[in-house]
XYZ file of C-alpha atoms in Angstrom:
411
model
C 74.333 -28.507 -6.506
C 70.504 -25.932 -6.006
C 70.546 -24.561 -9.903
C 72.663 -26.093 -12.809
C 72.578 -24.413 -16.098
C 73.474 -21.044 -17.524
C 70.876 -18.168 -17.889
C 71.858 -15.523 -19.863
C 70.358 -11.895 -19.560
C 70.859 -9.202 -22.087
C 69.861 -5.579 -21.861
C 66.714 -4.532 -23.490
C 66.449 -1.104 -25.854
C 62.813 -0.844 -25.862
C 62.041 1.529 -28.618
C 61.408 4.691 -27.569
C 57.506 6.306 -27.285
C 56.711 9.178 -29.410
C 53.462 11.510 -28.496
C 52.374 14.166 -31.075
C 51.553 17.559 -29.529
C 49.240 20.135 -31.435
C 49.325 23.536 -29.732
C 46.555 25.302 -31.329
C 44.645 22.035 -29.424
C 46.443 22.473 -26.587
C 45.846 26.523 -26.316
C 41.700 25.434 -27.286
C 41.777 23.051 -24.557
C 43.718 24.740 -21.484
C 41.612 28.467 -22.760
C 45.035 29.991 -22.881
C 47.402 31.621 -25.220
C 50.480 29.905 -24.630
C 53.596 30.387 -27.189
C 55.105 27.517 -28.868
C 58.261 28.229 -28.134
C 57.311 27.940 -24.348
C 55.448 24.639 -24.637
C 59.297 23.373 -25.950
C 60.588 25.146 -23.576
C 58.432 23.549 -20.495
C 58.745 19.683 -22.230
C 62.196 20.071 -22.460
C 62.807 20.746 -18.500
C 61.011 17.898 -17.657
C 63.305 15.175 -19.931
C 61.510 15.558 -22.989
C 63.081 15.560 -26.094
C 60.936 17.660 -28.668
C 60.909 18.153 -32.729
C 59.328 21.622 -34.128
C 57.707 19.964 -36.699
C 55.803 23.377 -37.622
C 51.659 22.473 -36.441
C 52.826 19.882 -34.143
C 55.860 19.309 -31.783
C 56.834 15.470 -31.665
C 57.905 14.737 -28.651
C 59.978 11.620 -27.515
C 58.534 10.442 -23.980
C 61.414 9.114 -21.381
C 62.110 6.041 -20.629
C 61.150 6.184 -16.607
C 57.717 8.790 -17.455
C 55.204 5.243 -17.617
C 52.692 7.991 -17.339
C 52.241 9.886 -20.248
C 50.957 8.099 -23.156
C 48.828 10.244 -24.752
C 48.688 14.109 -25.923
C 46.230 14.877 -22.956
C 48.929 13.744 -20.565
C 51.423 16.107 -22.503
C 48.794 19.204 -21.905
C 48.565 18.254 -18.695
C 52.318 18.678 -17.946
C 52.200 22.341 -19.782
C 49.509 23.687 -17.524
C 51.388 22.334 -14.409
C 54.269 24.165 -15.268
C 52.910 26.683 -16.763
C 50.884 27.500 -13.996
C 47.608 26.964 -12.664
C 46.923 30.497 -11.362
C 48.247 32.067 -14.492
C 45.080 30.953 -16.407
C 42.499 33.830 -16.703
C 38.670 32.541 -14.980
C 36.268 32.827 -18.160
C 32.643 31.706 -19.197
C 32.469 28.211 -21.390
C 31.298 29.089 -24.883
C 28.308 27.508 -26.452
C 24.719 27.457 -25.296
C 23.100 24.624 -22.923
C 19.482 24.327 -22.207
C 18.793 24.475 -18.655
C 15.857 24.150 -16.272
C 14.914 21.090 -13.549
C 13.400 18.166 -14.759
C 9.679 17.331 -15.048
C 10.247 15.363 -11.810
C 12.141 18.134 -9.961
C 9.579 20.762 -10.992
C 6.547 18.338 -9.894
C 8.376 17.749 -6.739
C 8.962 21.755 -6.163
C 5.324 22.318 -6.682
C 4.197 20.232 -3.820
C 6.509 21.176 -2.030
C 5.475 24.468 -2.004
C 1.956 23.461 -1.485
C 2.373 21.364 1.288
C 4.764 24.268 3.206
C 1.840 26.911 2.743
C 0.235 24.302 4.147
C 1.735 24.875 7.182
C 3.789 21.266 6.821
C 6.974 20.807 7.978
C 9.488 18.964 5.751
C 11.541 16.234 6.622
C 14.458 14.243 4.944
C 14.813 10.854 5.934
C 17.803 7.769 5.212
C 17.167 6.031 2.632
C 17.182 2.637 4.422
C 14.754 0.731 6.919
C 14.953 -2.440 8.630
C 12.565 -5.510 8.201
C 11.713 -4.797 12.228
C 9.125 -1.841 10.792
C 7.430 -3.903 8.232
C 7.230 -5.864 11.313
C 5.589 -2.939 13.620
C 3.484 -1.806 10.815
C 1.590 -4.835 10.598
C 2.639 -6.103 7.039
C 1.656 -9.465 6.380
C 4.979 -12.524 5.975
C 4.028 -12.224 1.691
C 3.205 -8.298 1.379
C 4.508 -7.020 -1.864
C 6.034 -4.355 0.158
C 8.237 -6.402 2.572
C 9.865 -7.511 -1.203
C 12.993 -5.127 -0.304
C 16.629 -5.084 -1.688
C 18.913 -6.126 0.883
C 21.696 -3.971 1.386
C 25.630 -5.561 1.233
C 27.561 -3.225 3.188
C 24.637 -1.708 5.449
C 25.304 0.906 7.923
C 23.896 -0.233 10.538
C 21.489 -3.918 11.257
C 18.848 -1.040 11.397
C 19.299 -0.202 8.270
C 20.266 -2.594 5.972
C 17.477 -2.519 3.322
C 16.089 -0.019 0.563
C 12.999 1.265 1.893
C 9.431 0.406 -0.461
C 7.717 2.600 1.743
C 7.792 6.118 3.493
C 5.587 5.651 6.653
C 7.623 3.777 9.258
C 10.255 6.553 8.887
C 7.575 9.145 8.788
C 6.571 7.261 12.240
C 9.995 7.559 13.520
C 10.679 10.804 13.138
C 7.272 11.224 15.102
C 8.182 8.877 17.757
C 11.330 11.006 17.899
C 9.665 14.269 18.722
C 6.594 12.850 20.845
C 9.782 11.746 22.807
C 10.752 15.168 23.721
C 7.603 16.624 24.128
C 6.436 17.653 20.688
C 3.548 15.412 20.290
C 2.158 17.674 17.533
C 3.503 17.285 14.251
C 2.030 18.030 10.763
C 4.834 16.227 8.308
C 5.596 15.371 5.072
C 8.652 13.874 2.907
C 9.568 14.231 -0.698
C 12.069 10.773 -1.434
C 12.376 7.721 -3.444
C 11.220 4.159 -3.157
C 12.992 0.943 -4.515
C 10.354 -1.373 -5.887
C 12.675 -4.588 -7.153
C 11.136 -6.301 -9.860
C 12.204 -10.074 -8.675
C 14.681 -11.025 -5.871
C 17.595 -12.417 -6.524
C 18.163 -8.925 -7.821
C 18.728 -9.400 -12.152
C 18.351 -5.442 -12.851
C 18.322 -2.431 -10.903
C 14.861 -1.265 -8.489
C 12.395 0.561 -9.335
C 12.534 3.975 -8.070
C 9.854 5.698 -7.602
C 9.304 9.150 -6.677
C 6.806 9.426 -3.796
C 5.051 11.721 -1.087
C 4.443 11.253 2.569
C 2.716 12.739 5.153
C 1.394 11.923 8.293
C -0.056 13.846 10.811
C -0.606 13.546 14.429
C -1.794 15.822 17.534
C -3.458 19.045 18.122
C -4.162 22.109 15.772
C -1.909 24.775 17.739
C -4.919 27.324 19.614
C -4.663 30.630 17.269
C -6.838 34.138 17.360
C -10.147 32.931 17.200
C -9.330 28.989 17.060
C -9.453 26.667 19.773
C -6.380 23.709 19.570
C -8.433 20.781 18.145
C -6.865 16.952 17.569
C -6.422 16.522 13.949
C -8.670 13.625 12.114
C -8.889 11.544 9.233
C -11.108 14.568 7.248
C -7.985 17.338 7.938
C -5.988 14.494 5.801
C -7.973 13.851 3.373
C -8.692 17.554 2.806
C -5.481 18.397 2.447
C -4.679 15.935 -0.208
C -7.394 17.301 -1.708
C -6.052 20.698 -1.971
C -2.582 19.859 -2.702
C -4.159 17.732 -6.094
C -6.368 20.623 -7.015
C -2.905 22.797 -6.889
C -2.123 20.129 -9.315
C -5.105 20.633 -11.510
C -6.360 17.308 -10.963
C -9.733 15.916 -9.855
C -9.541 13.457 -7.021
C -12.064 10.486 -6.220
C -12.210 8.183 -3.396
C -12.835 4.616 -2.387
C -12.707 2.695 0.649
C -9.728 0.557 0.890
C -8.057 -2.256 3.579
C -4.708 -1.657 3.622
C -2.212 -3.083 5.812
C -1.021 -1.086 8.401
C -4.342 1.415 8.715
C -6.966 1.427 10.643
C -9.688 -0.957 9.085
C -12.509 1.253 8.145
C -10.878 4.466 8.523
C -8.744 3.632 4.998
C -8.943 4.810 1.165
C -7.398 4.702 -1.535
C -7.280 8.058 -4.430
C -7.409 8.023 -8.021
C -7.006 10.361 -10.718
C -9.248 9.643 -13.990
C -9.431 6.247 -13.088
C -5.344 5.699 -11.740
C -4.798 4.730 -8.137
C -2.384 7.220 -7.050
C -2.259 6.839 -3.351
C -3.561 5.514 -0.157
C -4.441 7.286 3.237
C -6.091 6.907 6.695
C -5.490 6.122 10.167
C -2.563 3.976 11.063
C -3.649 0.864 12.893
C -4.064 1.528 16.885
C -1.332 -1.430 17.652
C 1.332 0.360 14.671
C 0.736 3.400 16.384
C 1.494 1.650 19.988
C 4.474 -0.329 18.287
C 5.706 3.474 17.871
C 4.914 4.508 21.659
C 2.733 7.277 19.680
C 0.794 9.158 22.372
C -2.252 9.770 20.075
C -4.071 9.046 16.734
C -1.875 9.188 13.836
C -3.427 9.698 9.712
C -0.865 9.241 7.194
C -1.222 9.167 3.597
C 1.680 8.154 0.498
C 1.127 9.211 -3.124
C 2.822 8.075 -5.768
C 4.546 10.982 -7.593
C 5.780 9.461 -10.742
C 2.147 8.435 -11.303
C 0.503 11.685 -10.645
C 3.419 13.761 -12.628
C 2.562 11.735 -15.894
C -1.793 12.818 -15.782
C -0.622 16.685 -14.979
C -1.137 18.320 -18.120
C 0.620 22.515 -16.783
C -2.780 23.408 -18.374
C -5.059 25.594 -16.757
C -8.295 26.542 -17.942
C -9.977 30.332 -17.713
C -13.887 30.242 -16.616
C -15.366 33.844 -17.260
C -17.191 35.367 -13.970
C -20.844 34.121 -14.455
C -23.643 36.364 -15.418
C -26.630 34.738 -14.006
C -27.443 34.635 -10.205
C -27.221 31.296 -8.910
C -30.220 29.160 -6.604
C -29.426 27.526 -3.705
C -31.517 24.682 -2.538
C -30.662 21.918 0.359
C -31.324 18.528 0.825
C -31.914 16.582 3.925
C -31.495 12.763 3.121
C -32.040 9.665 4.826
C -29.514 7.072 3.443
C -28.507 3.735 4.625
C -24.631 3.774 6.067
C -23.602 1.696 3.807
C -23.729 4.073 1.069
C -20.808 6.082 0.503
C -21.063 9.971 -0.415
C -19.119 10.459 -3.017
C -21.427 7.936 -4.621
C -24.559 10.191 -3.495
C -23.097 13.171 -5.002
C -22.535 11.310 -7.775
C -26.072 10.925 -8.782
C -26.738 14.069 -7.825
C -24.860 15.579 -10.335
C -25.656 12.863 -13.000
C -29.462 14.402 -12.321
C -28.501 17.666 -12.172
C -26.888 17.532 -15.688
C -25.201 21.130 -16.100
C -27.232 23.436 -14.099
C -25.447 22.136 -10.612
C -22.515 24.247 -10.334
C -22.055 22.777 -7.020
C -22.941 19.746 -4.283
C -21.450 20.018 -0.293
C -21.888 17.813 2.355
C -22.562 19.672 5.048
C -24.290 17.500 7.541
C -23.873 13.940 9.171
C -25.793 12.809 11.728
C -26.867 9.308 13.232
C -28.486 9.130 16.379
C -32.014 8.523 17.893
C -34.264 10.089 15.161
C -32.466 7.612 12.224
C -33.362 4.476 11.858
C -30.833 1.629 12.751
C -28.396 1.123 9.186
C -29.421 4.721 8.363
C -27.585 7.959 8.156
C -29.363 11.567 7.697
C -27.141 13.417 5.138
C -27.610 17.340 4.641
C -26.274 18.499 0.822
C -26.345 22.299 -0.041
C -26.526 22.811 -3.904
C -26.383 25.620 -6.301
C -27.908 25.336 -9.042
C -26.881 28.206 -12.421
C -27.861 28.841 -15.791
C -24.654 30.252 -18.196
C -27.773 31.898 -20.259
C -30.712 32.567 -18.234
C -31.745 33.272 -14.687
C -33.557 29.726 -13.854
C -36.985 30.382 -12.493
C -38.198 28.805 -8.863
C -40.110 25.946 -11.152
C -36.928 24.778 -13.411
C -35.371 24.403 -9.672
C -37.977 22.224 -8.415
C -38.099 19.943 -11.489
C -34.678 19.272 -11.367
C -34.762 19.308 -7.319
C -37.270 16.955 -7.969
C -35.442 14.643 -10.497
C -32.767 14.058 -8.256
C -34.114 12.820 -5.327
C -36.554 10.108 -7.647
C -32.751 9.005 -8.535
C -31.443 8.699 -5.405
C -34.296 7.056 -4.037
C -34.457 4.485 -7.233
C -30.701 4.010 -7.696
C -29.950 3.480 -3.506
C -32.336 4.238 -1.536
C -32.646 7.337 -0.057
C -35.676 9.146 1.038
C -35.717 12.942 1.949
C -35.717 12.837 6.176
């Protein structure tokens, strides 16, 4: 009534599986010297039929050993019953080229320099939250908001891959400030993830990045009073870092979201932009409840890596004395000090060895819209002692160029 008809089932007699085992290859892979007879004994005790074919063993696998398919499976069985504790430890044969990659070497150099400058290294998660970019005052269409979304985030607060290190550094500053540690100088070397397009069709561009943040005061030490960190501390620190890597830095005013207007600059090496630094916007700092001004920098280490040559150029000690002269200039306040230095060096040609800005003043004695800049200039020739007449001629040429090109006069 339920199932009509007849079904005939006959027992199947599957063809036995045969695997060839080479005793010499077995010993070579295991790094042991197991006699062939012992291999036969081990496999036979496990229910395998073993036939000696001279240099090889022909092994018939029992029907219930579905896990044995290859010679490697037989070698594993031999090793298991022979005893892993009987294998003598030994170094592998052969030579391999070791060493760190160029990225790791650069990260190590940066880490050594910044730690030597007195900064503390931090390590944060590679995750972030879109709310962090709101707190950082990034516009809705800003490229840093184009982040990769994580399908299975640890929490809703960590649901994207970070595109900048700054929010996580501000989180660290906030965490410490709330625990009576308001004076911090920190850095982080980590990856940011920049997608080529969204939704993802390929892996995002993972960029090795350096972040630096300063907050609060430098500690009081013997001979030095505690003082608040400022923009020029961070600028000098970045310059010293790049100098330690053998790179010269150029600066240009920048208006970057998240930074204080007028207190932000981009840095370039050989015309290639490598990063940005400045004071964090006061509203952004307030969003993190930070007690004082914060200065932060972010540098693209992958881009810097392409500019580092690793070559150091030696210079012999000068044989002839230098001549020092000062210039007190009255300059329009919108003329960058770097541009002034460029004109001074160009006018002085090879005789100028060093140009240092040592004073900036704006006050009652300075016309409105201007500022007073004082420079110290060192003159030196490699083949002779300079005369006063030569130095005065170069000094006059510098003053002429400053006036004609930038509208700058002597104070």
